[in-house]
Coordinates of C-alpha atoms in Angstrom, one line a residue:
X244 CA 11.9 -15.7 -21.2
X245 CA 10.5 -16.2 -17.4
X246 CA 12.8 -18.5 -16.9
X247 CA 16.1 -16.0 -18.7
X248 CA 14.5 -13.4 -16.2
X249 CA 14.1 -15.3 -13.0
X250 CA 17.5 -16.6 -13.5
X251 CA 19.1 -13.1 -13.9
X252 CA 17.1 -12.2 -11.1
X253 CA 18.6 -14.8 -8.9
X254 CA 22.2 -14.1 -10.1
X255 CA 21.7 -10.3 -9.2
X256 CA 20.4 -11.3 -5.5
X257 CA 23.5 -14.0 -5.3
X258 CA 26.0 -11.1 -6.0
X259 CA 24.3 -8.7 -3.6
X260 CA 24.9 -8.4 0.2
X261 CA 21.8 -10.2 1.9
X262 CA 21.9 -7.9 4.9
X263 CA 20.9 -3.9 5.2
X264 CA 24.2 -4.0 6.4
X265 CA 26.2 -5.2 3.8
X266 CA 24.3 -3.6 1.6
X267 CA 24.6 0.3 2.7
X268 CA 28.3 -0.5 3.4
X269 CA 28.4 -0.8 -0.5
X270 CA 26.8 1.7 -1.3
X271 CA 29.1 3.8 0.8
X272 CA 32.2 1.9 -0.4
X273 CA 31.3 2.9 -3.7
X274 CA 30.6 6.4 -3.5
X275 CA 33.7 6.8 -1.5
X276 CA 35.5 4.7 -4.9
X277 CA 34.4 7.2 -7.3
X278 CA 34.8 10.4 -5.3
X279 CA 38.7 9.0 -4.6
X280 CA 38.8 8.1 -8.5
X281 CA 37.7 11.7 -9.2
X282 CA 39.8 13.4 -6.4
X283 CA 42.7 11.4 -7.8
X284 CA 42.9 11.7 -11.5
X285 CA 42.7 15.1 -10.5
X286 CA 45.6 15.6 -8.0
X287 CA 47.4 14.1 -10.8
X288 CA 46.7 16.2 -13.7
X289 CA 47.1 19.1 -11.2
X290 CA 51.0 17.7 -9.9
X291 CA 52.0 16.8 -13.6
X292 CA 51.0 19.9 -15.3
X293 CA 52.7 21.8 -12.3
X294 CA 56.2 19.1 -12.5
X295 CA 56.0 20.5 -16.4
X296 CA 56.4 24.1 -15.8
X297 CA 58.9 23.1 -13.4
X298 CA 60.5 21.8 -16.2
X299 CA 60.1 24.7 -18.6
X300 CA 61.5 27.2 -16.0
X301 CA 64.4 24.8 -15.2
X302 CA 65.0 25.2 -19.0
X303 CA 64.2 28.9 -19.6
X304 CA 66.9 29.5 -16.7
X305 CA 69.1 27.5 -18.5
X306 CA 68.3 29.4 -22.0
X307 CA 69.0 33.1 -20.3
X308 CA 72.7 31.1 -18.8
X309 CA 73.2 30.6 -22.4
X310 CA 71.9 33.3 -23.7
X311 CA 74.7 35.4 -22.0
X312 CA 77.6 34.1 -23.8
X313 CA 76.5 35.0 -27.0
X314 CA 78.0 38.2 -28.2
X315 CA 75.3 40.3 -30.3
X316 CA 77.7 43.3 -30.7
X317 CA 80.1 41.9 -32.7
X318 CA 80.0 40.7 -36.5
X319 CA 79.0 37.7 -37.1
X320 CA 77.4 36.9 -33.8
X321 CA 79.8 34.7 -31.7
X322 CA 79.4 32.6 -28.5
X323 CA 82.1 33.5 -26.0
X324 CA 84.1 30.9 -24.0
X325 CA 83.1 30.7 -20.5
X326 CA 84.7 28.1 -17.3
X327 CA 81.9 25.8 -17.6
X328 CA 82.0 26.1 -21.4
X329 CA 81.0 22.5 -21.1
X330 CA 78.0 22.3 -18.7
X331 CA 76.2 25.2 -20.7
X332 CA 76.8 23.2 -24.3
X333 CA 75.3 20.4 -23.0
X334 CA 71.6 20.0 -24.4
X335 CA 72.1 23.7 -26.1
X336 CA 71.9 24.9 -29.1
X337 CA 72.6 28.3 -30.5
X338 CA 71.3 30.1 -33.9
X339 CA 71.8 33.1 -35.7
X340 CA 68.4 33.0 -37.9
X341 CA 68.9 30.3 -39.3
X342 CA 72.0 29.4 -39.1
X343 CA 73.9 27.3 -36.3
X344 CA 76.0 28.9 -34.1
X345 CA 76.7 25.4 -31.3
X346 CA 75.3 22.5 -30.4
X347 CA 75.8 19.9 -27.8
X348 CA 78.3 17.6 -28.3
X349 CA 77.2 14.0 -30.6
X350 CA 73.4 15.5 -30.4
X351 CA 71.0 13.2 -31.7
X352 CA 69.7 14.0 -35.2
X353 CA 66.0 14.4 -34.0
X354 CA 66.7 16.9 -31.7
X355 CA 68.9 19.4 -33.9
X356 CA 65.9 19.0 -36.2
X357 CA 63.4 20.0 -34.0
X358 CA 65.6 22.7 -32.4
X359 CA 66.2 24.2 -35.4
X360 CA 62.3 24.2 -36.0
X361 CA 61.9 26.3 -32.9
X362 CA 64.7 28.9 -33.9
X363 CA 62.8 29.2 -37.1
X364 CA 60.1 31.7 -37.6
X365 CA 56.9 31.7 -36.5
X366 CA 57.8 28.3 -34.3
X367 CA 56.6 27.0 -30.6
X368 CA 58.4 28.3 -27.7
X369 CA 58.6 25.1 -26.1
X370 CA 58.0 21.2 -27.2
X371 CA 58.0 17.4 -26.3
X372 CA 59.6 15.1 -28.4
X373 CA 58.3 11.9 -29.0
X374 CA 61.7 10.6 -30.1
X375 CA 63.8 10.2 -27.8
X376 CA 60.7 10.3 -25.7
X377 CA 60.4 12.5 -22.5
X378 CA 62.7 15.0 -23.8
X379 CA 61.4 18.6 -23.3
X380 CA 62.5 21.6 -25.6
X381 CA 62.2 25.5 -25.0
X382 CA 63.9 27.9 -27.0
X383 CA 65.0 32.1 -26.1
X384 CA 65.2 34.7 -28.6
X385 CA 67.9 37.1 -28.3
X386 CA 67.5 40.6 -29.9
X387 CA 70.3 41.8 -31.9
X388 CA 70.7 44.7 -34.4
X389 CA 69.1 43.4 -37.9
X390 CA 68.2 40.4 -36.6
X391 CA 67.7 38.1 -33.9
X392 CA 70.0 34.9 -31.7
X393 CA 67.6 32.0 -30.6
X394 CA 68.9 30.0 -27.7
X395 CA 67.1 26.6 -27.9
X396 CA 67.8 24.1 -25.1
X397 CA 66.9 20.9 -24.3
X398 CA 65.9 18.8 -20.8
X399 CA 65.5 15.2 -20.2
X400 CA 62.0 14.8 -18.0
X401 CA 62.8 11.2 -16.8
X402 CA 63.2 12.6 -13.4
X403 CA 60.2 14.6 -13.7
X404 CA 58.0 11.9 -14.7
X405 CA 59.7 9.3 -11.6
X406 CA 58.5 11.6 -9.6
X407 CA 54.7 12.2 -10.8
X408 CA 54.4 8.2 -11.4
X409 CA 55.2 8.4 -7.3
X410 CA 52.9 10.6 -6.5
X411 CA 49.9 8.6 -8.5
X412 CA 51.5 5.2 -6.5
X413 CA 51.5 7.4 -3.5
X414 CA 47.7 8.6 -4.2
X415 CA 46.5 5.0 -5.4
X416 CA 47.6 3.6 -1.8
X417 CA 46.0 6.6 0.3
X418 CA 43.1 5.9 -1.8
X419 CA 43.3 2.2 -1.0
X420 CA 43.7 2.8 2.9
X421 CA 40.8 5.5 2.8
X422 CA 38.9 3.1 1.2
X423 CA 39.5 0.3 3.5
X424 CA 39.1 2.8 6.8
X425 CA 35.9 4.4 5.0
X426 CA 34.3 0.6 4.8
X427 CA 35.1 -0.5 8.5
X428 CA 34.1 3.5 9.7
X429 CA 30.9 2.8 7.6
X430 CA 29.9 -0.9 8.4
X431 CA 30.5 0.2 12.5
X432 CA 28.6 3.1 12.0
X433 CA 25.8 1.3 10.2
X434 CA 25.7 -1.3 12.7
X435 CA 25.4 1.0 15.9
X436 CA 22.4 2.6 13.6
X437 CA 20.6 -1.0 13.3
X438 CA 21.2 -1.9 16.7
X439 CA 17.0 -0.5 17.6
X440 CA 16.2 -2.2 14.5
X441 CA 17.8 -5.9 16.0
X442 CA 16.2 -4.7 19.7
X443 CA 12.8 -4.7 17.7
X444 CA 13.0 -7.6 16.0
X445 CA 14.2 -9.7 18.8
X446 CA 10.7 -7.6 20.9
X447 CA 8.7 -8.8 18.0
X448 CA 9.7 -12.7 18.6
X449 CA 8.9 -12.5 21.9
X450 CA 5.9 -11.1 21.9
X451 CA 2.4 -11.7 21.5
X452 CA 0.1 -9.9 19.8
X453 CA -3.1 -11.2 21.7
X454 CA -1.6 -11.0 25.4
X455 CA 0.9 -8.6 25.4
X456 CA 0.7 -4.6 26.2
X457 CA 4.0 -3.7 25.1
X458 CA 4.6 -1.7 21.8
X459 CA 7.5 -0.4 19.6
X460 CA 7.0 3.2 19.9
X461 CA 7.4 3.0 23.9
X462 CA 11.4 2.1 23.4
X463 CA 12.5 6.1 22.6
X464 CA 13.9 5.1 19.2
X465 CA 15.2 7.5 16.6
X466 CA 12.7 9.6 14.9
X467 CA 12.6 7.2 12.1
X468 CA 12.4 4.1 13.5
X469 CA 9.8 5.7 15.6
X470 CA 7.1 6.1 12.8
X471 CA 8.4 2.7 12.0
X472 CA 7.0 1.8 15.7
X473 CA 4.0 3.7 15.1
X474 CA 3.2 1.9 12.2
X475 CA 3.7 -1.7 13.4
X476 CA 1.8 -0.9 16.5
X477 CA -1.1 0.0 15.0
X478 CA -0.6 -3.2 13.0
X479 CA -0.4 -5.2 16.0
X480 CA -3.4 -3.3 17.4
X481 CA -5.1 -4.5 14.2
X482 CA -4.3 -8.2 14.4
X483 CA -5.1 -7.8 18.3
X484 CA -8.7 -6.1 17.6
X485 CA -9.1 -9.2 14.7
X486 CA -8.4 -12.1 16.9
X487 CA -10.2 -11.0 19.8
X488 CA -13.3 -10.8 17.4
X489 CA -12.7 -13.7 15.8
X490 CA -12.4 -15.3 19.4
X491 CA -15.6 -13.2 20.4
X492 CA -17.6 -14.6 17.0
X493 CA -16.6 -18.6 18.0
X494 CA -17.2 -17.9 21.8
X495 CA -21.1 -16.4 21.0
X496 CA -21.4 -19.3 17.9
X497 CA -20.8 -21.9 20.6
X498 CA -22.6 -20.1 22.9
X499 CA -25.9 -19.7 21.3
X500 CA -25.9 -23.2 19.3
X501 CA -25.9 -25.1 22.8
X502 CA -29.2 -24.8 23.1
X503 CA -30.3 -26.1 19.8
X504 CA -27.9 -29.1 19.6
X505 CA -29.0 -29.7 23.0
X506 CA -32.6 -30.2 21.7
X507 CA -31.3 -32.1 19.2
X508 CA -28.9 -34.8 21.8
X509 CA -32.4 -34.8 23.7
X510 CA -34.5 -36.1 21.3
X511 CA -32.2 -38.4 19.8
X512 CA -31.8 -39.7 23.1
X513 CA -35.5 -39.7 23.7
X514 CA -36.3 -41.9 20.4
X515 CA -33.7 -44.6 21.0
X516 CA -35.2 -45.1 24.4
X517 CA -38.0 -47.1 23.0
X518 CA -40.0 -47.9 20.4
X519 CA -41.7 -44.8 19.3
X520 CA -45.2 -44.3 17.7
X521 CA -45.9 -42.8 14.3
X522 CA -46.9 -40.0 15.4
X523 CA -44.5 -39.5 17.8
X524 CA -41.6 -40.0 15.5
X525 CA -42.8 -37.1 13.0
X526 CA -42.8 -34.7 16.4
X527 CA -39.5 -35.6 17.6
X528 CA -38.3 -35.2 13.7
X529 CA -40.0 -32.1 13.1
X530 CA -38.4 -31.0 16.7
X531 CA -34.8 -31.9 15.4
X532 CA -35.6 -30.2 12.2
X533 CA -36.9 -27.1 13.7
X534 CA -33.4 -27.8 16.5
X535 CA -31.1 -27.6 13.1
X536 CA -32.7 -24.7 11.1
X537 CA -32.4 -22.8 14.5
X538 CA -28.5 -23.6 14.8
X539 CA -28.4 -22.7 10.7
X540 CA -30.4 -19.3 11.7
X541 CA -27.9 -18.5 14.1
X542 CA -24.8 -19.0 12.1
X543 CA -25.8 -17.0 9.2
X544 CA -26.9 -14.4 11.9
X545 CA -23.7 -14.0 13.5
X546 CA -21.6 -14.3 10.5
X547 CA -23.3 -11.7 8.7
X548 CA -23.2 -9.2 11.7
X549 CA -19.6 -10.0 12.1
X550 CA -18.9 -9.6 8.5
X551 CA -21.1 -6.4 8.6
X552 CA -18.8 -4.9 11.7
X553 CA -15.7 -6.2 10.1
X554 CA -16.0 -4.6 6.8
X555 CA -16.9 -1.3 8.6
X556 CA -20.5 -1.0 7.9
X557 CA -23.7 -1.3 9.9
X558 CA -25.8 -4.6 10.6
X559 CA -28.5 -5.4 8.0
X560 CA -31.5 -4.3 9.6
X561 CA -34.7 -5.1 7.9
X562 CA -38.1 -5.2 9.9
X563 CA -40.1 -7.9 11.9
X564 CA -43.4 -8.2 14.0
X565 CA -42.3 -7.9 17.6
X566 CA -45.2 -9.6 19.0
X567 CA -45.2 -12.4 16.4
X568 CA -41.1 -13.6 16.5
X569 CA -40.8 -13.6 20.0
X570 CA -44.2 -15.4 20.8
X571 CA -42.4 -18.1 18.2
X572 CA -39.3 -17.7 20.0
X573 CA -40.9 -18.9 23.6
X574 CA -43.0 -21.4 21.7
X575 CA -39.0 -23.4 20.9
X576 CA -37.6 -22.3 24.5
X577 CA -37.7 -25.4 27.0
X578 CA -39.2 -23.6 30.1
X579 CA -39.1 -26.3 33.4
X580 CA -42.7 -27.2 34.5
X581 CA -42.5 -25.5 37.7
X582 CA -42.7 -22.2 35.5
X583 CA -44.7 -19.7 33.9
X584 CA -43.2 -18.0 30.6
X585 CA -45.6 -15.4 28.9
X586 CA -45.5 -13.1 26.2
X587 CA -47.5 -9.5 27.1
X588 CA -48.3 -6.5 24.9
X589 CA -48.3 -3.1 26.5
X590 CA -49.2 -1.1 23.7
X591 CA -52.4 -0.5 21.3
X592 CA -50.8 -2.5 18.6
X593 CA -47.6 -4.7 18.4
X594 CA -45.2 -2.7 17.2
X595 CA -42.6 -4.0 14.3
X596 CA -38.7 -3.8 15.1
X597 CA -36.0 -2.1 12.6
X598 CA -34.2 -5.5 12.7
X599 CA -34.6 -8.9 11.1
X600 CA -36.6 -11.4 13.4
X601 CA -33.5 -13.8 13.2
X602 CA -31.3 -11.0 14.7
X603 CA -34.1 -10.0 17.2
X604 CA -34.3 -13.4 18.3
X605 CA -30.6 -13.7 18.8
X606 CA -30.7 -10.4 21.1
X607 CA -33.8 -11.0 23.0
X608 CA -32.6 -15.3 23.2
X609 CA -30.0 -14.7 25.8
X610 CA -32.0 -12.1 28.1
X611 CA -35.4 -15.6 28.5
X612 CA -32.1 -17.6 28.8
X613 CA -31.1 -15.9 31.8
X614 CA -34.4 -15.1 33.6
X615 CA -35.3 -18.7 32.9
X616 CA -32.1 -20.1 34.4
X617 CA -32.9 -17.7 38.1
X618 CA -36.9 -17.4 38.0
X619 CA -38.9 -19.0 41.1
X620 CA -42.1 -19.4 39.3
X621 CA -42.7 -17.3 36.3
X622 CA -40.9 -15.2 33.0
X623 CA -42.7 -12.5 31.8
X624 CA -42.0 -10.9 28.2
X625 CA -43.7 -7.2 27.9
X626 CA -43.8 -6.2 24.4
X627 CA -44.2 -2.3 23.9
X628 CA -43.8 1.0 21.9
X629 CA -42.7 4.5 21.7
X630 CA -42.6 7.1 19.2
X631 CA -38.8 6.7 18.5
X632 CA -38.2 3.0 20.0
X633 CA -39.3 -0.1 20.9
X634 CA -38.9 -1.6 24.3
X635 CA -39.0 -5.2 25.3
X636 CA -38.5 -6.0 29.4
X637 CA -37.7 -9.1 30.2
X638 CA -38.8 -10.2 33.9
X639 CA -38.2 -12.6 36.4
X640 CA -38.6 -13.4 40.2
X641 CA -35.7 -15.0 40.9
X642 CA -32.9 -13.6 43.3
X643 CA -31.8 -11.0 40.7
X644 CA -28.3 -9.5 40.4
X645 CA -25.9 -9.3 43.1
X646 CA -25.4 -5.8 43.4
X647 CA -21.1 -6.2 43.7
X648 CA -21.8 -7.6 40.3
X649 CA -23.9 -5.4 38.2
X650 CA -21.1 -3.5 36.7
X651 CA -19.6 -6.5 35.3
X652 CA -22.9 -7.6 33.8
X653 CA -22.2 -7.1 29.9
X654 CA -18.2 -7.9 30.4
X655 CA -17.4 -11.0 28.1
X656 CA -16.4 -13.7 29.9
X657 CA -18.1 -12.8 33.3
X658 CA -20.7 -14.9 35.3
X659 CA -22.1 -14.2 39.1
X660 CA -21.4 -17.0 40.6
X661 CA -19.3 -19.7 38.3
X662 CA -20.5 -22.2 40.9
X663 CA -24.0 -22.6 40.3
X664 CA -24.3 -25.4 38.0
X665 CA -24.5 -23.6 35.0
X666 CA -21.8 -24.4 32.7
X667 CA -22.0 -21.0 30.6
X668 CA -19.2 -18.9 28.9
X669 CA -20.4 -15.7 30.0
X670 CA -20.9 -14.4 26.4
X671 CA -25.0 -14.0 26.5
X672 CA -25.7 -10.8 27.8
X673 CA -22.6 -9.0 25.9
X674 CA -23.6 -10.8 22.5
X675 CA -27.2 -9.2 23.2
X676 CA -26.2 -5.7 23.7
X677 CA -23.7 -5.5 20.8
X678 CA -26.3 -7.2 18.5
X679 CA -28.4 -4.6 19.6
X680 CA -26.0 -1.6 19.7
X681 CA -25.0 -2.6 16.1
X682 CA -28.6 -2.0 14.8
X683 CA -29.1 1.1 16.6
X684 CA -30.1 0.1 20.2
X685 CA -29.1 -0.7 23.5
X686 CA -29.7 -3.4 26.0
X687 CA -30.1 -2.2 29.9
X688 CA -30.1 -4.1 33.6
X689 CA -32.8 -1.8 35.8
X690 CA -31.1 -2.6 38.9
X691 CA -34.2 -0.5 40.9
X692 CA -36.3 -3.4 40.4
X693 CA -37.6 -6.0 42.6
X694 CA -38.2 -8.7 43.0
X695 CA -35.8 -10.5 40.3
X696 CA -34.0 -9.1 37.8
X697 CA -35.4 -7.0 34.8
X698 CA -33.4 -6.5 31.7
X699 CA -34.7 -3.9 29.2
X700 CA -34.1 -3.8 24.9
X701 CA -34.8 -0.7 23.1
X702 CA -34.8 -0.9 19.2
X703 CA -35.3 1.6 16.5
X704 CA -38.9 1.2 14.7
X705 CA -39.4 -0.8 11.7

């Protein structure tokens, strides 16, 4: 039964024009078809009835000619002899009542009969015999005293009927032309319509929707294919907004799992170098263990945010211990030996976080990153609390931010100087402030401060 279907489907589509083109030219083709049909049948309905009572005058003028050589004064009725005696019997006959007064010469028996069925009483004025066919009858009365003459007379519509078959061969080849005209008119007309619809797809083809700025609705299109721009632009802005995140989402994964895979490459390297202790060999595993649950923590981390922002709803939050995660998180970051990295409370208690500790480390991970990379000789992490936040300040004494470049801090993409040694993609300091912007919070530069650089997170309390 699928298959019956599919195949009738197919056979419907093979018959039907493949373009918009084609297609609305058939549509108008056929309207035009059945309006001409309709138009037609009745132009010829109209000329025919009218080529009829042609005919029935034509005869009724010839009934009163006869009617005016019969003599009703004198009795018995007579027909009086006139100079075209002969062009007045033809096709006429004469009656008294019922009886015959003339008829034509050699008339065929059909017609007398059906003549002398209109002289009778109660009879049709006027008739069309079927045999001989296309012969038309009408018939007069004459008053007379005690009585009455009927003049019945008789007209061959052959000439009538050549001339309505002309008019419907005449009508069929207008309607053929019109046709024909109204097809070219309407596939021209159509194809001047589609032209913006062509212009856009040959736009769409050569654009991009990552790099390019252009859009439909900037062409000044008709008011239709306008919303139709409207609609695909905000399509494109869609796709646009999707694979700039998606390129955001691997940047920041291959961003923040350098670190942890560099831990790993290093103490790989560091156990083929030579032969290793027991003990040393369960630290360097238990370092590459703690290397690859870090790079599986920060996976599911950013995968669920970006899952959480692309759905439309907020990060999970959850809670964590401030003090606690990010004295863990120094614990696994490689500080040089030449400096000092510390964790600090400023507050009577450690206050907890309205985000996960994964998600606190991944926002507080690229600030020590950072002040690590530029510090002279120490990091400092001040943990502290207010009644509606929590603030973290993360300090260095290192040069700190050239002041040209502090507006492009949190721009993706952007680094200081690219010439420092550091092969970074610029994607630390925006993935911290949108992981902290999408649970409620906000990461600052204090460019006031000096020596070094001081970057500040506020969170909402846990």
């Amino acid at each position: 039964m699928n298959r019956r279907a599919s195949a009738n489907r197919l056979i419907r589509k093979g018959r039907s024009p493949r373009t918009l083109r084609g297609r609305l030219s058939l549509v108008a083709l056929t309207a035009a078809t059945l309006v001409m049909v309709l138009l037609t049948l009745v132009f010829n309905a109209v000329a025919r009835e009218h080529l009829r009572r042609q005919a029935d005058d034509a005869l009724r003028t010839r009934a009163a000619a006869a009617a005016t050589t019969v003599d009703t004064g004198h009795v018995p009725v007579r027909v009086l002899e006139t100079a075209d005696d002969q062009l007045l019997d033809a096709n006429v006959w004469i009656y008294d009542g019922a009886r015959p007064l003339e008829q034509p010469p050699s008339p065929a028996p059909r017609l007398t009969r059906i003549a002398a069925h209109l002289a009778g009483p109660g009879g049709r004025r006027c008739v069309t015999a079927s045999e001989p066919a296309g012969v038309r009858l009408c018939a007069r009365t004459v008053a007379r005293t005690g009585g009455a003459v009927t003049v019945v007379t008789a007209l061959d519509l052959a000439p009538y009927r050549s001339s309505a078959d002309t008019l419907l061969l005449g009508s069929l080849a207008l309607d053929a032309v019109m046709l024909g005209c109204t097809y070219a008119v309407t596939r021209l007309a159509v194809g001047r319509a589609l032209r913006p619809v062509h212009a856009m797809t040959e736009q769409a083809a050569q654009w991009s929707a990552v790099t390019s700025d252009a859009r439909f609705s900037d062409a000044g299109h008709p008011a239709e294919l306008d919303r139709l721009g409207g609609s695909l632009d905000a399509l494109l802005d869609r796709i646009r907004a999707l694979l700039r995140h998606e390129r955001q989402l691997t940047g920041e994964l291959s961003h923040e799992l350098r670190t942890p895979l560099s831990r790993i490459v290093a103490e790989v390297d560091w156990l083929r170098s030579r032969p290793r202790s027991a003990a040393e060999l369960r630290t360097g595993h238990a370092a590459i263990d703690a290397a690859a649950q870090s790079m599986r923590t920060i996976c599911d981390t950013l995968l669920d945010e970006a899952r959480a922002t692309g759905s439309g709803g907020g990060t999970a939050t959850g809670t964590s211990d401030t003090l606690e995660t990010l004295s863990g998180l120094t614990q696994l970051t490689y500080a040089p030996a030449h400096l000092s990295l510390s964790v600090e409370l400023v507050a009577a208690r450690p206050p907890r976080a309205g985000i996960s500790p994964a998600l606190l480390e991944r926002v507080v991970g690229p600030l020590l990153a950072n002040a690590l990379r530029h510090a002279r000789t120490r990091v400092v992490v001040r943990v502290g609390g207010e009644p509606d936040r929590v603030r973290i300040d993360v300090t260095d004494d290192g040069p700190g931010v050239p002041a040209a470049f502090t507006g492009q801090l949190f721009r993706p993409g952007q680094r200081a100087d690219p010439h420092d040694g550091h092969h970074g993609a610029g994607l630390g300091l925006p993935l911290a402030r949108r992981l902290a912007r999408s649970a409620g919070g906000d990461v600052t530069h204090d460019p006031d401060h000096a020596p070094g650089a001081r970057f500040t997170v506020t969170l909402p309390p846990g």
